[in-house]
PDB file of C-alpha atoms in Angstrom:
ATOM      1  CA  MET A 286      83.790  15.158 120.038  1.00 45.00           C
ATOM      2  CA  SER A 287      83.815  12.051 118.150  1.00 60.00           C
ATOM      3  CA  GLY A 288      84.596   9.029 120.885  1.00 73.00           C
ATOM      4  CA  LEU A 289      88.009   8.463 122.765  1.00 81.00           C
ATOM      5  CA  ASN A 290      90.657   6.421 120.910  1.00 83.00           C
ATOM      6  CA  TYR A 291      91.762   4.115 123.106  1.00 82.00           C
ATOM      7  CA  ASN A 292      95.034   3.567 120.973  1.00 85.00           C
ATOM      8  CA  HIS A 293      95.710   7.214 121.787  1.00 88.00           C
ATOM      9  CA  LEU A 294      95.459   6.855 125.450  1.00 87.00           C
ATOM     10  CA  ARG A 295      97.049   3.391 125.577  1.00 88.00           C
ATOM     11  CA  TYR A 296     100.657   4.977 124.517  1.00 89.00           C
ATOM     12  CA  PHE A 297     100.089   7.913 126.167  1.00 90.00           C
ATOM     13  CA  ARG A 298      99.292   5.879 129.222  1.00 89.00           C
ATOM     14  CA  ALA A 299     102.629   4.141 128.573  1.00 89.00           C
ATOM     15  CA  ILE A 300     104.761   7.262 129.045  1.00 90.00           C
ATOM     16  CA  ALA A 301     102.890   8.151 131.841  1.00 89.00           C
ATOM     17  CA  HIS A 302     103.786   4.847 133.777  1.00 87.00           C
ATOM     18  CA  ALA A 303     107.027   4.875 132.083  1.00 87.00           C
ATOM     19  CA  GLY A 304     108.563   8.630 132.625  1.00 86.00           C
ATOM     20  CA  SER A 305     109.871   8.488 129.199  1.00 86.00           C
ATOM     21  CA  LEU A 306     109.920   8.728 125.283  1.00 86.00           C
ATOM     22  CA  THR A 307     112.190   6.923 125.059  1.00 87.00           C
ATOM     23  CA  ARG A 308     111.951   4.122 127.613  1.00 88.00           C
ATOM     24  CA  ALA A 309     107.771   4.144 126.681  1.00 87.00           C
ATOM     25  CA  ALA A 310     109.256   3.520 122.994  1.00 86.00           C
ATOM     26  CA  GLY A 311     111.349   0.702 123.921  1.00 86.00           C
ATOM     27  CA  ILE A 312     109.250  -1.055 125.655  1.00 86.00           C
ATOM     28  CA  LEU A 313     106.209  -0.798 123.201  1.00 85.00           C
ATOM     29  CA  ASN A 314     108.451  -2.260 120.372  1.00 86.00           C
ATOM     30  CA  LEU A 315     107.481   1.866 118.575  1.00 87.00           C
ATOM     31  CA  SER A 316     109.533   4.797 117.334  1.00 88.00           C
ATOM     32  CA  GLN A 317     109.585   8.199 119.728  1.00 87.00           C
ATOM     33  CA  SER A 318     107.478  10.499 117.302  1.00 87.00           C
ATOM     34  CA  ALA A 319     104.470   8.297 116.313  1.00 86.00           C
ATOM     35  CA  LEU A 320     104.361   7.691 120.175  1.00 87.00           C
ATOM     36  CA  SER A 321     104.996  11.428 119.438  1.00 88.00           C
ATOM     37  CA  VAL A 322     102.229  11.953 117.285  1.00 90.00           C
ATOM     38  CA  GLN A 323      99.899   9.622 118.741  1.00 88.00           C
ATOM     39  CA  VAL A 324      99.866  11.694 122.482  1.00 89.00           C
ATOM     40  CA  LYS A 325      99.775  15.541 120.925  1.00 91.00           C
ATOM     41  CA  ALA A 326      96.491  13.525 118.937  1.00 90.00           C
ATOM     42  CA  LEU A 327      94.885  12.849 122.503  1.00 90.00           C
ATOM     43  CA  GLU A 328      95.841  15.906 124.229  1.00 89.00           C
ATOM     44  CA  THR A 329      94.158  17.900 120.159  1.00 90.00           C
ATOM     45  CA  GLN A 330      91.060  15.939 121.702  1.00 88.00           C
ATOM     46  CA  LEU A 331      91.005  16.236 125.113  1.00 89.00           C
ATOM     47  CA  GLY A 332      91.502  19.940 124.631  1.00 89.00           C
ATOM     48  CA  HIS A 333      94.511  19.607 127.870  1.00 90.00           C
ATOM     49  CA  THR A 334      97.959  19.512 127.744  1.00 92.00           C
ATOM     50  CA  LEU A 335      98.889  16.377 128.866  1.00 91.00           C
ATOM     51  CA  PHE A 336     102.920  16.082 129.667  1.00 89.00           C
ATOM     52  CA  ASP A 337     105.254  18.920 130.618  1.00 88.00           C
ATOM     53  CA  ARG A 338     108.672  18.262 129.396  1.00 84.00           C
ATOM     54  CA  VAL A 339     111.386  18.667 131.838  1.00 82.00           C
ATOM     55  CA  GLY A 340     115.012  17.797 130.507  1.00 79.00           C
ATOM     56  CA  ARG A 341     114.823  14.488 129.204  1.00 77.00           C
ATOM     57  CA  ARG A 342     111.840  13.690 131.469  1.00 83.00           C
ATOM     58  CA  MET A 343     107.753  13.739 130.788  1.00 85.00           C
ATOM     59  CA  VAL A 344     106.679  14.640 133.822  1.00 87.00           C
ATOM     60  CA  LEU A 345     102.684  14.864 133.463  1.00 89.00           C
ATOM     61  CA  THR A 346     100.257  18.234 134.187  1.00 89.00           C
ATOM     62  CA  GLU A 347      97.256  18.455 136.397  1.00 86.00           C
ATOM     63  CA  ALA A 348      94.599  16.884 133.579  1.00 88.00           C
ATOM     64  CA  GLY A 349      97.501  14.681 132.532  1.00 88.00           C
ATOM     65  CA  ARG A 350      97.538  12.526 136.375  1.00 86.00           C
ATOM     66  CA  ILE A 351      94.161  12.608 135.866  1.00 85.00           C
ATOM     67  CA  ALA A 352      93.750  11.046 132.123  1.00 88.00           C
ATOM     68  CA  LEU A 353      96.001   8.981 133.755  1.00 87.00           C
ATOM     69  CA  ASP A 354      94.291   7.793 136.800  1.00 83.00           C
ATOM     70  CA  HIS A 355      91.107   7.627 133.722  1.00 83.00           C
ATOM     71  CA  ALA A 356      93.509   5.673 131.654  1.00 85.00           C
ATOM     72  CA  ASP A 357      94.411   2.992 134.395  1.00 82.00           C
ATOM     73  CA  ARG A 358      90.619   2.415 135.914  1.00 78.00           C
ATOM     74  CA  ALA A 359      89.930   1.972 131.481  1.00 80.00           C
ATOM     75  CA  PHE A 360      92.421  -1.126 131.580  1.00 80.00           C
ATOM     76  CA  ALA A 361      91.984  -2.227 134.945  1.00 75.00           C
ATOM     77  CA  ALA A 362      88.084  -2.561 133.620  1.00 72.00           C
ATOM     78  CA  GLY A 363      89.193  -4.831 130.794  1.00 73.00           C
ATOM     79  CA  ASP A 364      91.136  -6.916 133.626  1.00 67.00           C
ATOM     80  CA  GLN A 365      87.950  -7.399 135.849  1.00 64.00           C
ATOM     81  CA  LEU A 366      85.773  -8.313 131.976  1.00 66.00           C
ATOM     82  CA  LEU A 367      87.898 -10.739 132.646  1.00 68.00           C
ATOM     83  CA  ARG A 368      87.854 -11.577 136.118  1.00 63.00           C
ATOM     84  CA  THR A 369      84.226 -10.908 135.882  1.00 60.00           C
ATOM     85  CA  LEU A 370      83.791 -13.960 133.198  1.00 67.00           C
ATOM     86  CA  ALA A 371      86.454 -16.397 134.910  1.00 66.00           C
ATOM     87  CA  GLY A 372      84.194 -15.787 137.300  1.00 61.00           C
ATOM     88  CA  ARG A 373      86.448 -13.591 139.864  1.00 57.00           C
ATOM     89  CA  PRO A 374      84.914 -10.525 139.926  1.00 53.00           C
ATOM     90  CA  GLY A 375      86.626  -7.970 141.159  1.00 55.00           C
ATOM     91  CA  ILE A 376      86.025  -3.835 141.700  1.00 57.00           C
ATOM     92  CA  ASP A 377      86.284  -0.717 140.659  1.00 62.00           C
ATOM     93  CA  GLN A 378      87.994   1.765 142.962  1.00 73.00           C
ATOM     94  CA  GLN A 379      89.401   5.444 142.961  1.00 82.00           C
ATOM     95  CA  VAL A 380      92.237   6.629 145.139  1.00 87.00           C
ATOM     96  CA  LEU A 381      93.462   8.909 146.989  1.00 92.00           C
ATOM     97  CA  ARG A 382      97.060   9.902 147.847  1.00 93.00           C
ATOM     98  CA  VAL A 383      97.729  11.383 151.113  1.00 96.00           C
ATOM     99  CA  GLY A 384     101.750  12.103 151.808  1.00 95.00           C
ATOM    100  CA  ALA A 385     102.395  13.425 156.004  1.00 93.00           C
ATOM    101  CA  LEU A 386     105.689  13.996 157.401  1.00 88.00           C
ATOM    102  CA  PRO A 387     107.021  11.405 159.974  1.00 81.00           C
ATOM    103  CA  THR A 388     106.326  14.646 162.703  1.00 79.00           C
ATOM    104  CA  LEU A 389     102.260  13.518 162.353  1.00 84.00           C
ATOM    105  CA  SER A 390     100.522  12.141 164.264  1.00 84.00           C
ATOM    106  CA  ARG A 391      99.538   8.192 163.416  1.00 85.00           C
ATOM    107  CA  ASN A 392      96.536   7.550 164.976  1.00 86.00           C
ATOM    108  CA  PHE A 393      95.535  11.636 163.728  1.00 88.00           C
ATOM    109  CA  GLN A 394      96.512  10.465 160.521  1.00 90.00           C
ATOM    110  CA  LEU A 395      93.892   7.786 160.674  1.00 90.00           C
ATOM    111  CA  ASN A 396      91.482   9.783 162.150  1.00 89.00           C
ATOM    112  CA  PHE A 397      91.890  12.252 158.872  1.00 92.00           C
ATOM    113  CA  VAL A 398      91.442   9.205 156.506  1.00 92.00           C
ATOM    114  CA  ALA A 399      88.827   7.555 158.669  1.00 92.00           C
ATOM    115  CA  PRO A 400      85.681   8.618 156.678  1.00 92.00           C
ATOM    116  CA  LEU A 401      86.961   6.706 153.675  1.00 92.00           C
ATOM    117  CA  VAL A 402      89.257   3.590 155.551  1.00 91.00           C
ATOM    118  CA  GLY A 403      87.122  -0.136 154.501  1.00 88.00           C
ATOM    119  CA  ARG A 404      85.196   0.931 151.213  1.00 88.00           C
ATOM    120  CA  ARG A 405      86.198  -0.825 148.769  1.00 84.00           C
ATOM    121  CA  ASP A 406      85.096   1.662 145.975  1.00 84.00           C
ATOM    122  CA  VAL A 407      88.465   3.717 147.681  1.00 90.00           C
ATOM    123  CA  GLU A 408      92.136   2.617 147.239  1.00 88.00           C
ATOM    124  CA  LEU A 409      94.385   4.558 149.703  1.00 93.00           C
ATOM    125  CA  ILE A 410      98.031   5.366 149.323  1.00 92.00           C
ATOM    126  CA  LEU A 411      99.916   6.646 152.252  1.00 94.00           C
ATOM    127  CA  ILE A 412     102.662   8.100 151.912  1.00 93.00           C
ATOM    128  CA  SER A 413     105.739   9.770 154.317  1.00 90.00           C
ATOM    129  CA  GLY A 414     108.755  12.391 154.005  1.00 89.00           C
ATOM    130  CA  THR A 415     109.724  15.638 153.917  1.00 88.00           C
ATOM    131  CA  MET A 416     108.452  18.343 153.834  1.00 89.00           C
ATOM    132  CA  ARG A 417     109.789  19.433 150.371  1.00 90.00           C
ATOM    133  CA  GLU A 418     109.480  15.863 149.358  1.00 93.00           C
ATOM    134  CA  LEU A 419     105.407  16.114 149.593  1.00 93.00           C
ATOM    135  CA  LEU A 420     105.100  19.379 148.623  1.00 92.00           C
ATOM    136  CA  ALA A 421     107.181  19.102 145.441  1.00 90.00           C
ATOM    137  CA  ARG A 422     104.983  15.263 144.990  1.00 89.00           C
ATOM    138  CA  LEU A 423     101.772  17.673 145.115  1.00 90.00           C
ATOM    139  CA  GLU A 424     102.614  20.634 143.223  1.00 86.00           C
ATOM    140  CA  ALA A 425     103.135  17.494 140.185  1.00 83.00           C
ATOM    141  CA  HIS A 426      99.963  16.120 140.678  1.00 83.00           C
ATOM    142  CA  GLU A 427     101.393  12.382 142.172  1.00 86.00           C
ATOM    143  CA  ILE A 428      99.425  12.980 145.635  1.00 92.00           C
ATOM    144  CA  ASP A 429      96.651  15.010 146.661  1.00 92.00           C
ATOM    145  CA  VAL A 430      97.086  16.342 150.600  1.00 95.00           C
ATOM    146  CA  VAL A 431      99.466  16.277 152.642  1.00 95.00           C
ATOM    147  CA  LEU A 432      99.196  16.068 155.932  1.00 94.00           C
ATOM    148  CA  SER A 433     101.741  19.121 158.122  1.00 91.00           C
ATOM    149  CA  ASN A 434     101.589  20.073 161.720  1.00 85.00           C
ATOM    150  CA  LEU A 435     102.786  23.928 159.756  1.00 82.00           C
ATOM    151  CA  PRO A 436     101.091  25.077 157.157  1.00 84.00           C
ATOM    152  CA  VAL A 437     102.424  26.290 153.943  1.00 83.00           C
ATOM    153  CA  ARG A 438     103.669  29.375 153.290  1.00 74.00           C
ATOM    154  CA  GLN A 439     101.321  31.042 150.554  1.00 66.00           C
ATOM    155  CA  ASP A 440     102.249  33.976 148.365  1.00 63.00           C
ATOM    156  CA  SER A 441     101.325  35.283 145.477  1.00 57.00           C
ATOM    157  CA  HIS A 442     103.275  32.647 142.946  1.00 66.00           C
ATOM    158  CA  SER A 443     101.953  29.510 145.204  1.00 72.00           C
ATOM    159  CA  ASP A 444      99.165  27.683 144.154  1.00 83.00           C
ATOM    160  CA  LEU A 445      99.322  26.038 147.450  1.00 87.00           C
ATOM    161  CA  GLN A 446      96.888  26.336 150.528  1.00 87.00           C
ATOM    162  CA  SER A 447      96.187  25.166 153.980  1.00 87.00           C
ATOM    163  CA  TRP A 448      93.005  23.538 155.967  1.00 86.00           C
ATOM    164  CA  ARG A 449      93.946  24.054 159.187  1.00 86.00           C
ATOM    165  CA  LEU A 450      92.167  20.551 160.367  1.00 88.00           C
ATOM    166  CA  SER A 451      92.524  20.221 164.322  1.00 85.00           C
ATOM    167  CA  GLN A 452      94.326  22.266 166.670  1.00 88.00           C
ATOM    168  CA  GLN A 453      95.760  19.495 169.847  1.00 89.00           C
ATOM    169  CA  PRO A 454      96.255  19.764 173.378  1.00 93.00           C
ATOM    170  CA  VAL A 455      99.986  18.551 174.923  1.00 95.00           C
ATOM    171  CA  SER A 456     101.127  17.346 177.823  1.00 96.00           C
ATOM    172  CA  LEU A 457     103.789  15.159 179.717  1.00 97.00           C
ATOM    173  CA  VAL A 458     102.875  11.357 179.589  1.00 97.00           C
ATOM    174  CA  ALA A 459     104.241   8.543 180.892  1.00 96.00           C
ATOM    175  CA  PRO A 460     104.513   5.341 182.506  1.00 95.00           C
ATOM    176  CA  PRO A 461     102.890   4.930 186.201  1.00 94.00           C
ATOM    177  CA  GLY A 462     105.200   5.915 189.263  1.00 92.00           C
ATOM    178  CA  VAL A 463     107.578   7.789 187.103  1.00 93.00           C
ATOM    179  CA  ALA A 464     106.190  10.688 188.504  1.00 90.00           C
ATOM    180  CA  ASP A 465     104.606  11.545 191.850  1.00 86.00           C
ATOM    181  CA  ALA A 466     102.097  13.978 193.318  1.00 83.00           C
ATOM    182  CA  ASP A 467     104.572  17.019 194.400  1.00 89.00           C
ATOM    183  CA  PHE A 468     105.269  16.960 190.186  1.00 93.00           C
ATOM    184  CA  ARG A 469     105.978  20.612 189.354  1.00 94.00           C
ATOM    185  CA  PHE A 470     105.765  22.341 185.909  1.00 94.00           C
ATOM    186  CA  PRO A 471     108.271  23.651 184.488  1.00 93.00           C
ATOM    187  CA  GLN A 472     110.868  23.075 187.026  1.00 94.00           C
ATOM    188  CA  SER A 473     110.527  18.877 188.512  1.00 94.00           C
ATOM    189  CA  LEU A 474     111.839  18.711 184.313  1.00 94.00           C
ATOM    190  CA  ALA A 475     115.810  18.965 186.450  1.00 93.00           C
ATOM    191  CA  ASP A 476     115.072  15.938 188.197  1.00 93.00           C
ATOM    192  CA  ILE A 477     112.834  13.684 186.073  1.00 95.00           C
ATOM    193  CA  PRO A 478     114.548  12.798 182.438  1.00 96.00           C
ATOM    194  CA  VAL A 479     111.885  13.540 179.347  1.00 96.00           C
ATOM    195  CA  LEU A 480     111.380  12.798 175.879  1.00 97.00           C
ATOM    196  CA  LEU A 481     111.515  14.717 173.029  1.00 96.00           C
ATOM    197  CA  PRO A 482     110.274  15.387 169.654  1.00 92.00           C
ATOM    198  CA  SER A 483     112.798  16.873 167.502  1.00 89.00           C
ATOM    199  CA  HIS A 484     112.953  19.861 166.176  1.00 86.00           C
ATOM    200  CA  ALA A 485     111.199  19.756 163.205  1.00 79.00           C
ATOM    201  CA  SER A 486     108.300  19.364 165.450  1.00 83.00           C
ATOM    202  CA  ASP A 487     106.688  22.409 165.838  1.00 82.00           C
ATOM    203  CA  ILE A 488     106.328  22.137 169.564  1.00 90.00           C
ATOM    204  CA  ARG A 489     109.560  21.881 171.084  1.00 91.00           C
ATOM    205  CA  PRO A 490     110.789  25.030 169.651  1.00 92.00           C
ATOM    206  CA  ALA A 491     107.273  26.952 171.857  1.00 92.00           C
ATOM    207  CA  PHE A 492     108.701  23.868 174.515  1.00 95.00           C
ATOM    208  CA  ASP A 493     112.137  24.726 174.331  1.00 95.00           C
ATOM    209  CA  GLN A 494     111.193  29.179 175.116  1.00 95.00           C
ATOM    210  CA  MET A 495     109.765  27.639 178.204  1.00 95.00           C
ATOM    211  CA  MET A 496     112.171  25.779 180.246  1.00 95.00           C
ATOM    212  CA  GLU A 497     114.783  29.196 179.076  1.00 95.00           C
ATOM    213  CA  ARG A 498     112.468  30.891 180.493  1.00 95.00           C
ATOM    214  CA  ALA A 499     112.101  28.728 183.479  1.00 95.00           C
ATOM    215  CA  GLY A 500     116.202  28.842 183.933  1.00 95.00           C
ATOM    216  CA  VAL A 501     115.262  24.775 183.955  1.00 95.00           C
ATOM    217  CA  VAL A 502     117.721  22.672 181.835  1.00 95.00           C
ATOM    218  CA  PRO A 503     115.461  19.765 181.406  1.00 95.00           C
ATOM    219  CA  ILE A 504     117.438  16.076 181.340  1.00 94.00           C
ATOM    220  CA  ILE A 505     116.822  14.843 177.424  1.00 95.00           C
ATOM    221  CA  LEU A 506     117.067  10.661 176.919  1.00 95.00           C
ATOM    222  CA  ALA A 507     116.751  11.301 174.024  1.00 95.00           C
ATOM    223  CA  GLU A 508     115.286  13.272 170.804  1.00 95.00           C
ATOM    224  CA  VAL A 509     112.832  11.976 168.106  1.00 92.00           C
ATOM    225  CA  ASP A 510     111.441  12.756 165.071  1.00 85.00           C
ATOM    226  CA  ASP A 511     109.527   9.910 163.968  1.00 86.00           C
ATOM    227  CA  MET A 512     105.706  10.396 166.662  1.00 86.00           C
ATOM    228  CA  ALA A 513     105.299   6.799 165.921  1.00 86.00           C
ATOM    229  CA  MET A 514     109.016   5.570 167.290  1.00 91.00           C
ATOM    230  CA  LEU A 515     108.414   8.973 169.702  1.00 92.00           C
ATOM    231  CA  ARG A 516     105.314   6.385 171.210  1.00 92.00           C
ATOM    232  CA  LEU A 517     107.188   3.262 171.275  1.00 92.00           C
ATOM    233  CA  MET A 518     109.645   4.972 173.785  1.00 94.00           C
ATOM    234  CA  ALA A 519     107.099   6.302 175.575  1.00 95.00           C
ATOM    235  CA  ARG A 520     106.170   2.852 176.558  1.00 92.00           C
ATOM    236  CA  GLU A 521     109.065   0.806 177.850  1.00 91.00           C
ATOM    237  CA  SER A 522     111.330   4.385 179.036  1.00 91.00           C
ATOM    238  CA  GLU A 523     111.071   5.489 182.530  1.00 92.00           C
ATOM    239  CA  ALA A 524     110.808   9.092 181.830  1.00 95.00           C
ATOM    240  CA  LEU A 525     108.576  12.210 181.016  1.00 97.00           C
ATOM    241  CA  THR A 526     106.741  12.258 177.060  1.00 97.00           C
ATOM    242  CA  LEU A 527     106.136  15.506 175.362  1.00 96.00           C
ATOM    243  CA  VAL A 528     103.053  14.917 173.433  1.00 94.00           C
ATOM    244  CA  PRO A 529     100.196  15.737 172.267  1.00 92.00           C
ATOM    245  CA  PRO A 530      97.920  12.439 173.575  1.00 93.00           C
ATOM    246  CA  ILE A 531      96.328  12.463 170.297  1.00 90.00           C
ATOM    247  CA  VAL A 532      99.780  10.071 169.865  1.00 90.00           C
ATOM    248  CA  VAL A 533      99.385   7.479 172.585  1.00 93.00           C
ATOM    249  CA  THR A 534      95.549   7.467 172.372  1.00 92.00           C
ATOM    250  CA  ASP A 535      94.969   3.721 173.401  1.00 92.00           C
ATOM    251  CA  GLU A 536      97.843   3.998 176.019  1.00 94.00           C
ATOM    252  CA  LEU A 537      96.206   6.466 177.593  1.00 95.00           C
ATOM    253  CA  ARG A 538      93.546   4.543 178.053  1.00 94.00           C
ATOM    254  CA  ASP A 539      94.910   1.225 178.711  1.00 95.00           C
ATOM    255  CA  GLY A 540      96.959   2.550 181.019  1.00 94.00           C
ATOM    256  CA  SER A 541      99.574   1.845 180.517  1.00 95.00           C
ATOM    257  CA  LEU A 542     100.688   6.155 180.409  1.00 96.00           C
ATOM    258  CA  ILE A 543      99.346   8.619 182.485  1.00 95.00           C
ATOM    259  CA  GLU A 544      98.750  11.949 181.748  1.00 95.00           C
ATOM    260  CA  VAL A 545     101.336  13.818 184.257  1.00 95.00           C
ATOM    261  CA  HIS A 546     100.744  17.505 183.159  1.00 96.00           C
ATOM    262  CA  ARG A 547      98.519  18.988 180.862  1.00 96.00           C
ATOM    263  CA  ILE A 548     100.966  22.147 179.693  1.00 96.00           C
ATOM    264  CA  ALA A 549      98.587  25.809 179.250  1.00 93.00           C
ATOM    265  CA  GLY A 550      99.556  27.970 175.552  1.00 90.00           C
ATOM    266  CA  LEU A 551     101.493  24.698 173.755  1.00 93.00           C
ATOM    267  CA  THR A 552      99.524  23.286 171.158  1.00 92.00           C
ATOM    268  CA  GLU A 553     100.231  21.319 167.982  1.00 89.00           C
ATOM    269  CA  GLN A 554      98.202  22.353 164.926  1.00 87.00           C
ATOM    270  CA  PHE A 555      97.327  20.010 162.464  1.00 89.00           C
ATOM    271  CA  HIS A 556      97.103  21.327 158.093  1.00 90.00           C
ATOM    272  CA  ALA A 557      95.897  19.488 155.291  1.00 93.00           C
ATOM    273  CA  ILE A 558      97.387  20.803 152.045  1.00 93.00           C
ATOM    274  CA  ILE A 559      95.981  21.298 148.497  1.00 91.00           C
ATOM    275  CA  GLN A 560      96.756  22.443 145.434  1.00 87.00           C
ATOM    276  CA  ARG A 561      94.168  24.595 143.840  1.00 84.00           C
ATOM    277  CA  ARG A 562      93.063  22.441 140.554  1.00 80.00           C
ATOM    278  CA  ARG A 563      90.355  22.830 137.898  1.00 77.00           C
ATOM    279  CA  PHE A 564      89.936  19.320 138.705  1.00 77.00           C
ATOM    280  CA  PRO A 565      90.375  18.387 142.542  1.00 81.00           C
ATOM    281  CA  ASN A 566      90.645  14.652 143.446  1.00 85.00           C
ATOM    282  CA  PRO A 567      86.506  14.449 144.379  1.00 85.00           C
ATOM    283  CA  LEU A 568      87.135  12.102 147.923  1.00 89.00           C
ATOM    284  CA  LEU A 569      88.418  15.266 149.325  1.00 89.00           C
ATOM    285  CA  ALA A 570      85.621  16.739 149.569  1.00 85.00           C
ATOM    286  CA  ALA A 571      84.644  13.519 151.580  1.00 84.00           C
ATOM    287  CA  LEU A 572      87.850  14.761 154.653  1.00 88.00           C
ATOM    288  CA  LEU A 573      88.101  18.855 154.451  1.00 84.00           C
ATOM    289  CA  PRO A 574      83.706  20.242 154.815  1.00 59.00           C
ATOM    290  CA  ALA A 575      84.130  19.729 158.568  1.00 50.00           C
ATOM    291  CA  ALA A 576      87.760  21.791 158.712  1.00 45.00           C
ATOM    292  CA  GLY A 577      85.909  24.729 157.414  1.00 49.00           C
ATOM    293  CA  PRO A 578      87.326  27.157 154.881  1.00 46.00           C
ATOM    294  CA  PRO A 579      91.782  28.196 154.906  1.00 50.00           C
ATOM    295  CA  ALA A 580      92.193  30.192 157.176  1.00 46.00           C
ATOM    296  CA  GLU A 581      92.662  34.155 155.563  1.00 38.00           C
ATOM    297  CA  ALA A 582      95.853  34.542 156.148  1.00 35.00           C
ATOM    298  CA  GLN A 583      96.732  31.281 153.966  1.00 37.00           C
ATOM    299  CA  LEU A 584      94.509  31.599 151.001  1.00 33.00           C
ATOM    300  CA  SER A 585      92.839  34.504 148.937  1.00 29.00           C
ATOM    301  CA  PRO A 586      89.907  33.083 146.771  1.00 26.00           C
TER     302      PRO A 586
END
C-alpha cells in the first residue's frame, strides 16, 4: 500500500464533521463532485466504505468512525507539533464515549470508568440520554458503550450485546430520626412518606408489586427519574428513599443518611451494552474483562 494521502483524509474529515457533502463543499470552497472523488479514493485505499448515505446526510460506518478518530488525532498531532516547537507541548489522547441513562447511579458510572480516570492519554466523553437515543448513537458508532440498569433485548438481527457488570441490593434510606426502631417493612410505609424512582427504573415495578401483595398503599412524596436528584432529595427530605446504597455511598459514610431497611429479594442490575464491531475501541478492554463474558441468554457467540 502506498502512503496515506492526507489531502484525502482532510476532505474526509471535513465531510464527517459537517455531516453532508453540501456543507463540507461550502466550507472547503470545493465542488461536491470533487469531494466525492476524494472520499472514494480514500475508501479504495483503505478497503472500507466510510459513509452510508441516509437521505442527504453522510453517516459514518464503523470503519468511518475509526478513520475519523485517527484523522482527528493525526491533525491534532500537527497542532501538537506547533505547540511543542512553541514551548507548549500537548498530549496525544485516545477517546472513549460512554452513554448512560439518567436513572443510573453516578457512583456506579464513576466506578465503571475509574480505571481510565486520571490517564492523561485518555479523553472520556460521558453522555446522558434515553435508552432509544443512546442505542441509536451506539449503532451509529457515535458512542462506544451504553451503561444501563436493563439489558438490551437480543434478537437475530441485532449486533448489540449486554455485559452484566454488577448486581446491587436496594434499601430504604433516610436522614437519622425519620424512622424509629419499631420500623417494619412494608407495614410502616403506610405511615412514613417515601421518595421513589420513577417507573423508568427496573426496581420500581418490583417494589410496587411488593406493596400490592402486602396491601400497603405508600405515601409517595415524589417520583424521580434522575438518581442524582433522588440522592439530593433523600438528604433534604424527612422521608424514606428507595435506592441502591451505591447511589448514596458518601451520605451513608458521613452519617447524613442511614440504611433503615435492606429489602430482601429486590436488586438492581447494572449492564454495559456494546455493539459487535470489527474494530472495537481498545479502551473497553480495560473496563469489561472483570465483568466476565456476556450472559448466554443475551448473546450468541
